[in-house]
Short mmCIF file of C-alpha atoms in Angstrom, two decimals:
data_model
loop_
_atom_site.label_atom_id
_atom_site.label_comp_id
_atom_site.label_asym_id
_atom_site.label_seq_id
_atom_site.Cartn_x
_atom_site.Cartn_y
_atom_site.Cartn_z
CA UNK A 15 0.00 0.02 -0.08
CA UNK A 16 1.28 3.41 -0.84
CA UNK A 17 1.13 6.23 1.52
CA UNK A 18 1.77 9.95 0.83
CA UNK A 19 2.05 13.13 2.82
CA UNK A 20 -1.26 15.59 2.51
CA UNK A 21 0.71 18.04 0.14
CA UNK A 22 1.92 15.26 -2.07
CA UNK A 23 -1.73 13.69 -2.37
CA UNK A 24 -3.11 17.15 -3.36
CA UNK A 25 -0.51 17.64 -5.89
CA UNK A 26 -0.99 13.99 -7.48
CA UNK A 27 -4.73 14.50 -7.56
CA UNK A 28 -4.38 17.86 -9.40
CA UNK A 29 -2.22 16.15 -12.00
CA UNK A 30 -4.72 13.23 -12.16
CA UNK A 31 -2.40 10.62 -11.01
CA UNK A 32 -4.57 9.06 -8.13
CA UNK A 33 -8.26 9.08 -6.80
CA UNK A 34 -8.06 10.63 -3.35
CA UNK A 35 -10.72 8.60 -2.00
CA UNK A 36 -9.16 5.68 -0.34
CA UNK A 37 -5.73 6.84 -0.66
CA UNK A 38 -5.84 8.40 2.81
CA UNK A 39 -6.70 6.86 6.34
CA UNK A 40 -10.37 6.07 6.54
CA UNK A 41 -12.66 4.72 9.08
CA UNK A 42 -13.21 0.84 8.83
CA UNK A 43 -16.05 -1.33 9.20
CA UNK A 44 -16.86 -1.71 12.77
CA UNK A 45 -16.75 -5.28 14.28
CA UNK A 46 -19.64 -7.63 13.55
CA UNK A 47 -20.43 -11.32 13.51
CA UNK A 48 -22.00 -13.58 10.73
CA UNK A 49 -24.08 -16.64 11.59
CA UNK A 50 -25.05 -18.52 8.44
CA UNK A 51 -28.47 -19.68 7.89
CA UNK A 52 -29.48 -23.33 7.70
CA UNK A 53 -31.10 -23.94 4.31
CA UNK A 54 -30.70 -25.78 0.92
CA UNK A 55 -29.32 -26.40 -1.43
CA UNK A 56 -25.94 -24.19 -0.21
CA UNK A 57 -26.17 -21.08 2.08
CA UNK A 58 -24.15 -18.83 3.98
CA UNK A 59 -23.87 -15.34 5.38
CA UNK A 60 -21.80 -12.37 4.16
CA UNK A 61 -21.53 -8.63 4.80
CA UNK A 62 -20.15 -5.61 2.73
CA UNK A 63 -17.77 -3.38 4.25
CA UNK A 64 -19.34 0.05 5.27
CA UNK A 65 -17.35 1.93 2.43
CA UNK A 66 -17.03 1.21 -1.09
CA UNK A 67 -15.23 2.78 -4.09
CA UNK A 68 -15.70 3.13 -7.84
CA UNK A 69 -13.01 2.59 -10.21
CA UNK A 70 -12.17 5.76 -11.83
CA UNK A 71 -12.43 6.54 -15.62
CA UNK A 72 -9.01 6.15 -17.36
CA UNK A 73 -7.65 4.06 -14.14
CA UNK A 74 -4.48 2.28 -15.40
CA UNK A 75 -3.59 0.75 -12.12
CA UNK A 76 -5.62 -0.33 -8.80
CA UNK A 77 -4.75 -1.96 -5.63
CA UNK A 78 -6.96 -2.65 -2.76
CA UNK A 79 -5.86 -3.78 0.84
CA UNK A 80 -7.78 -5.44 3.79
CA UNK A 81 -6.54 -6.63 7.23
CA UNK A 82 -9.36 -8.19 9.32
CA UNK A 83 -9.05 -10.11 12.61
CA UNK A 84 -11.30 -13.18 12.58
CA UNK A 85 -12.52 -15.41 15.41
CA UNK A 86 -13.61 -18.64 13.57
CA UNK A 87 -12.17 -21.32 15.80
CA UNK A 88 -15.40 -23.06 16.37
CA UNK A 89 -16.20 -23.14 12.78
CA UNK A 90 -12.71 -24.14 11.68
CA UNK A 91 -12.63 -27.25 14.30
CA UNK A 92 -15.84 -28.52 13.39
CA UNK A 93 -15.82 -29.48 10.06
CA UNK A 94 -16.19 -28.59 6.47
CA UNK A 95 -17.18 -24.72 6.37
CA UNK A 96 -14.93 -21.91 5.20
CA UNK A 97 -14.41 -18.17 5.97
CA UNK A 98 -14.19 -15.66 3.05
CA UNK A 99 -12.93 -12.36 2.36
CA UNK A 100 -13.07 -10.59 -1.07
CA UNK A 101 -11.52 -7.62 -2.56
CA UNK A 102 -12.50 -5.75 -5.95
CA UNK A 103 -15.81 -7.16 -6.01
CA UNK A 104 -19.06 -5.93 -7.45
CA UNK A 105 -21.35 -7.70 -4.99
CA UNK A 106 -21.52 -9.83 -1.71
CA UNK A 107 -22.06 -13.44 -2.15
CA UNK A 108 -25.21 -14.09 -0.07
CA UNK A 109 -28.60 -12.40 0.39
CA UNK A 110 -30.05 -11.71 3.78
CA UNK A 111 -31.88 -15.15 3.69
CA UNK A 112 -28.72 -17.05 3.01
CA UNK A 113 -28.92 -17.73 -0.62
CA UNK A 114 -26.53 -16.72 -3.31
CA UNK A 115 -27.07 -13.26 -4.64
CA UNK A 116 -27.91 -12.69 -8.27
CA UNK A 117 -24.30 -11.57 -8.69
CA UNK A 118 -22.70 -14.35 -6.69
CA UNK A 119 -20.13 -14.02 -5.71
CA UNK A 120 -19.18 -10.52 -6.81
CA UNK A 121 -16.50 -11.43 -9.32
CA UNK A 122 -13.76 -10.28 -6.77
CA UNK A 123 -10.52 -11.75 -5.68
CA UNK A 124 -9.57 -12.74 -1.99
CA UNK A 125 -9.15 -15.59 -0.01
CA UNK A 126 -10.78 -18.76 1.71
CA UNK A 127 -9.96 -20.28 4.96
CA UNK A 128 -11.48 -23.40 5.97
CA UNK A 129 -11.85 -26.96 4.89
CA UNK A 130 -10.97 -27.17 1.12
CA UNK A 131 -10.52 -30.89 0.58
CA UNK A 132 -10.37 -32.25 -3.20
CA UNK A 133 -11.93 -32.99 -5.27
CA UNK A 134 -13.93 -29.65 -4.87
CA UNK A 135 -10.64 -27.68 -4.68
CA UNK A 136 -8.12 -29.93 -6.53
CA UNK A 137 -5.38 -27.25 -5.77
CA UNK A 138 -5.51 -28.11 -2.17
CA UNK A 139 -3.04 -30.97 -2.27
CA UNK A 140 -2.61 -32.77 1.08
CA UNK A 141 -5.92 -31.48 2.68
CA UNK A 142 -7.25 -33.91 5.31
CA UNK A 143 -9.55 -33.93 8.27
CA UNK A 144 -6.56 -32.94 10.59
CA UNK A 145 -5.72 -29.69 8.68
CA UNK A 146 -7.24 -26.59 7.27
CA UNK A 147 -6.49 -24.62 4.22
CA UNK A 148 -5.77 -21.04 3.43
CA UNK A 149 -5.71 -20.08 -0.19
CA UNK A 150 -6.42 -17.23 -2.55
CA UNK A 151 -9.54 -17.46 -4.51
CA UNK A 152 -10.82 -16.03 -7.77
CA UNK A 153 -14.53 -15.44 -7.14
CA UNK A 154 -17.33 -15.81 -10.07
CA UNK A 155 -19.75 -13.36 -11.37
CA UNK A 156 -23.42 -14.34 -11.51
CA UNK A 157 -23.30 -17.93 -11.46
CA UNK A 158 -21.57 -19.35 -8.43
CA UNK A 159 -20.88 -22.65 -10.20
CA UNK A 160 -19.38 -20.91 -13.51
CA UNK A 161 -15.89 -21.58 -14.49
CA UNK A 162 -13.50 -19.83 -11.86
CA UNK A 163 -9.78 -20.12 -10.99
CA UNK A 164 -11.22 -21.27 -7.41
CA UNK A 165 -8.48 -21.90 -4.88
CA UNK A 166 -5.07 -21.13 -5.90
CA UNK A 167 -1.64 -21.80 -4.16
CA UNK A 168 -3.59 -23.52 -1.13
CA UNK A 169 -1.59 -23.95 2.07
CA UNK A 170 -2.19 -26.55 4.65
CA UNK A 171 -2.29 -25.51 8.44
CA UNK A 172 -2.70 -27.98 11.39
CA UNK A 173 -5.95 -27.91 13.11
CA UNK A 174 -4.12 -27.31 16.50
CA UNK A 175 -2.89 -23.86 15.23
CA UNK A 176 -6.54 -22.90 14.94
CA UNK A 177 -7.76 -23.93 18.24
CA UNK A 178 -10.51 -22.28 20.17
CA UNK A 179 -9.52 -18.94 21.55
CA UNK A 180 -7.29 -18.40 18.62
CA UNK A 181 -7.93 -15.02 16.57
CA UNK A 182 -6.26 -14.84 13.23
CA UNK A 183 -5.55 -11.69 11.27
CA UNK A 184 -6.11 -12.06 7.50
CA UNK A 185 -4.22 -9.49 5.26
CA UNK A 186 -4.93 -9.11 1.55
CA UNK A 187 -3.17 -6.96 -1.17
CA UNK A 188 -4.62 -7.11 -4.78
CA UNK A 189 -2.92 -5.35 -7.40
CA UNK A 190 -4.31 -4.98 -11.07
CA UNK A 191 -2.90 -3.12 -13.91
CA UNK A 192 0.31 -1.31 -15.02
CA UNK A 193 1.82 -4.26 -16.63
CA UNK A 194 -0.41 -6.68 -14.97
CA UNK A 195 -3.60 -6.02 -17.00
CA UNK A 196 -5.97 -7.65 -17.70
CA UNK A 197 -5.10 -9.90 -14.68
CA UNK A 198 -3.88 -9.19 -11.13
CA UNK A 199 -1.45 -10.05 -8.46
CA UNK A 200 -2.44 -11.07 -5.06
CA UNK A 201 -0.65 -11.51 -1.80
CA UNK A 202 -2.46 -12.87 1.35
CA UNK A 203 -1.17 -13.66 4.78
CA UNK A 204 -2.68 -15.65 7.73
CA UNK A 205 -1.32 -14.67 11.04
CA UNK A 206 -1.92 -15.41 14.86
CA UNK A 207 -3.07 -12.26 16.30
CA UNK A 208 -1.73 -12.87 19.83
CA UNK A 209 1.77 -14.23 18.93
CA UNK A 210 2.52 -12.59 15.48
CA UNK A 211 3.45 -16.14 14.14
CA UNK A 212 2.66 -16.34 10.44
CA UNK A 213 0.65 -19.44 9.89
CA UNK A 214 0.33 -19.20 6.06
CA UNK A 215 1.37 -16.85 3.21
CA UNK A 216 0.47 -17.02 -0.47
CA UNK A 217 1.37 -14.88 -3.47
CA UNK A 218 -0.12 -15.59 -6.85
CA UNK A 219 0.06 -13.67 -10.31
CA UNK A 220 -2.07 -13.98 -13.26
CA UNK A 221 -5.37 -13.79 -11.65
CA UNK A 222 -8.21 -12.75 -13.95
CA UNK A 223 -10.77 -10.58 -12.24
CA UNK A 224 -14.26 -11.36 -13.04
CA UNK A 225 -16.23 -8.25 -11.84
CA UNK A 226 -17.69 -6.59 -15.01
CA UNK A 227 -18.62 -3.31 -13.08
CA UNK A 228 -16.62 -0.34 -11.89
CA UNK A 229 -17.72 -1.04 -8.20
CA UNK A 230 -14.74 -2.00 -5.91
CA UNK A 231 -16.19 -3.52 -2.89
CA UNK A 232 -14.91 -5.72 0.06
CA UNK A 233 -17.07 -8.39 1.58
CA UNK A 234 -16.79 -10.89 4.30
CA UNK A 235 -18.50 -14.23 4.33
CA UNK A 236 -19.25 -17.50 6.02
CA UNK A 237 -20.46 -20.72 4.46
CA UNK A 238 -23.14 -23.30 5.30
CA UNK A 239 -22.65 -25.26 2.27
CA UNK A 240 -23.22 -28.59 3.94
CA UNK A 241 -26.27 -27.36 5.74
CA UNK A 242 -24.99 -28.36 9.09
CA UNK A 243 -27.48 -28.45 11.97
CA UNK A 244 -25.47 -26.25 14.01
CA UNK A 245 -24.42 -22.75 12.97
CA UNK A 246 -21.12 -21.49 13.88
CA UNK A 247 -20.97 -17.58 14.34
CA UNK A 248 -17.93 -15.91 13.33
CA UNK A 249 -16.62 -12.61 14.40
CA UNK A 250 -14.93 -10.25 12.10
CA UNK A 251 -13.17 -7.01 13.22
CA UNK A 252 -11.65 -5.15 10.08
CA UNK A 253 -8.60 -3.02 10.58
CA UNK A 254 -7.70 -1.87 7.20
CA UNK A 255 -10.00 -1.27 4.08
CA UNK A 256 -8.22 0.92 1.47
CA UNK A 257 -8.62 1.45 -2.34
CA UNK A 258 -6.12 3.19 -4.40
CA UNK A 259 -6.06 4.11 -8.15
CA UNK A 260 -3.78 5.77 -10.58
CA UNK A 261 -5.44 7.54 -13.45
CA UNK A 262 -3.77 8.03 -16.95
CA UNK A 263 -3.04 11.88 -17.34
CA UNK A 264 -5.32 13.85 -19.65
CA UNK A 265 -4.23 14.13 -23.19
CA UNK A 266 -3.04 17.41 -24.51
CA UNK A 267 -4.59 18.33 -26.99
CA UNK A 268 -6.09 14.88 -27.86
CA UNK A 269 -5.38 11.34 -27.07
CA UNK A 270 -3.56 9.28 -29.69
#
């Protein structure tokens, strides 16, 4: 994430290099809890960040960063469900009733933390009942079962490292454009909040964004895909939610 002094921000905005919204420190979404509904065929719960952004016209580069503390120990210990965080999305994943939204799952790029055993996630080699997975995820647009990169560069984490009482911090940085277009580069880290120990880290390039809109939203989610009788509430405490864009300078007198 790039940080500039206030005078520099004003200068860059004046010459059209950045969009000021999102480049400076902003209040983040207050802490909240998601408790996925019990329904069929697949359900979950999601929430958009309080703030969203619009990709500016003539943008040549974008990045979005999220840091969020998550307490999902009960869900992660119990079984097959997962936690999601998505950047650069056009919509959130689930309706208030728990079904996929019409634009599921927003077409963004983010992470999945949970049980990602093959064959549903074939990239999660070595996934077993005794570990959990952390991977970068390319989300679909409009059809949750449509073609998608799915989980990429999946990392296995012992269940013991995610035991009850453990809060983890998920950090995601997504970069698109300026030599990367039309694909993005993503870095994600999972850290034990109390000890600072890095539990998993992943970096992937060449991820194609599926969001057809200029909306740049962050959403947080929890699955109940297997319709387990018990719901497992998950607590989220966002710490960083930012968006940054560089804009192609205006052409003088005309663009080539």
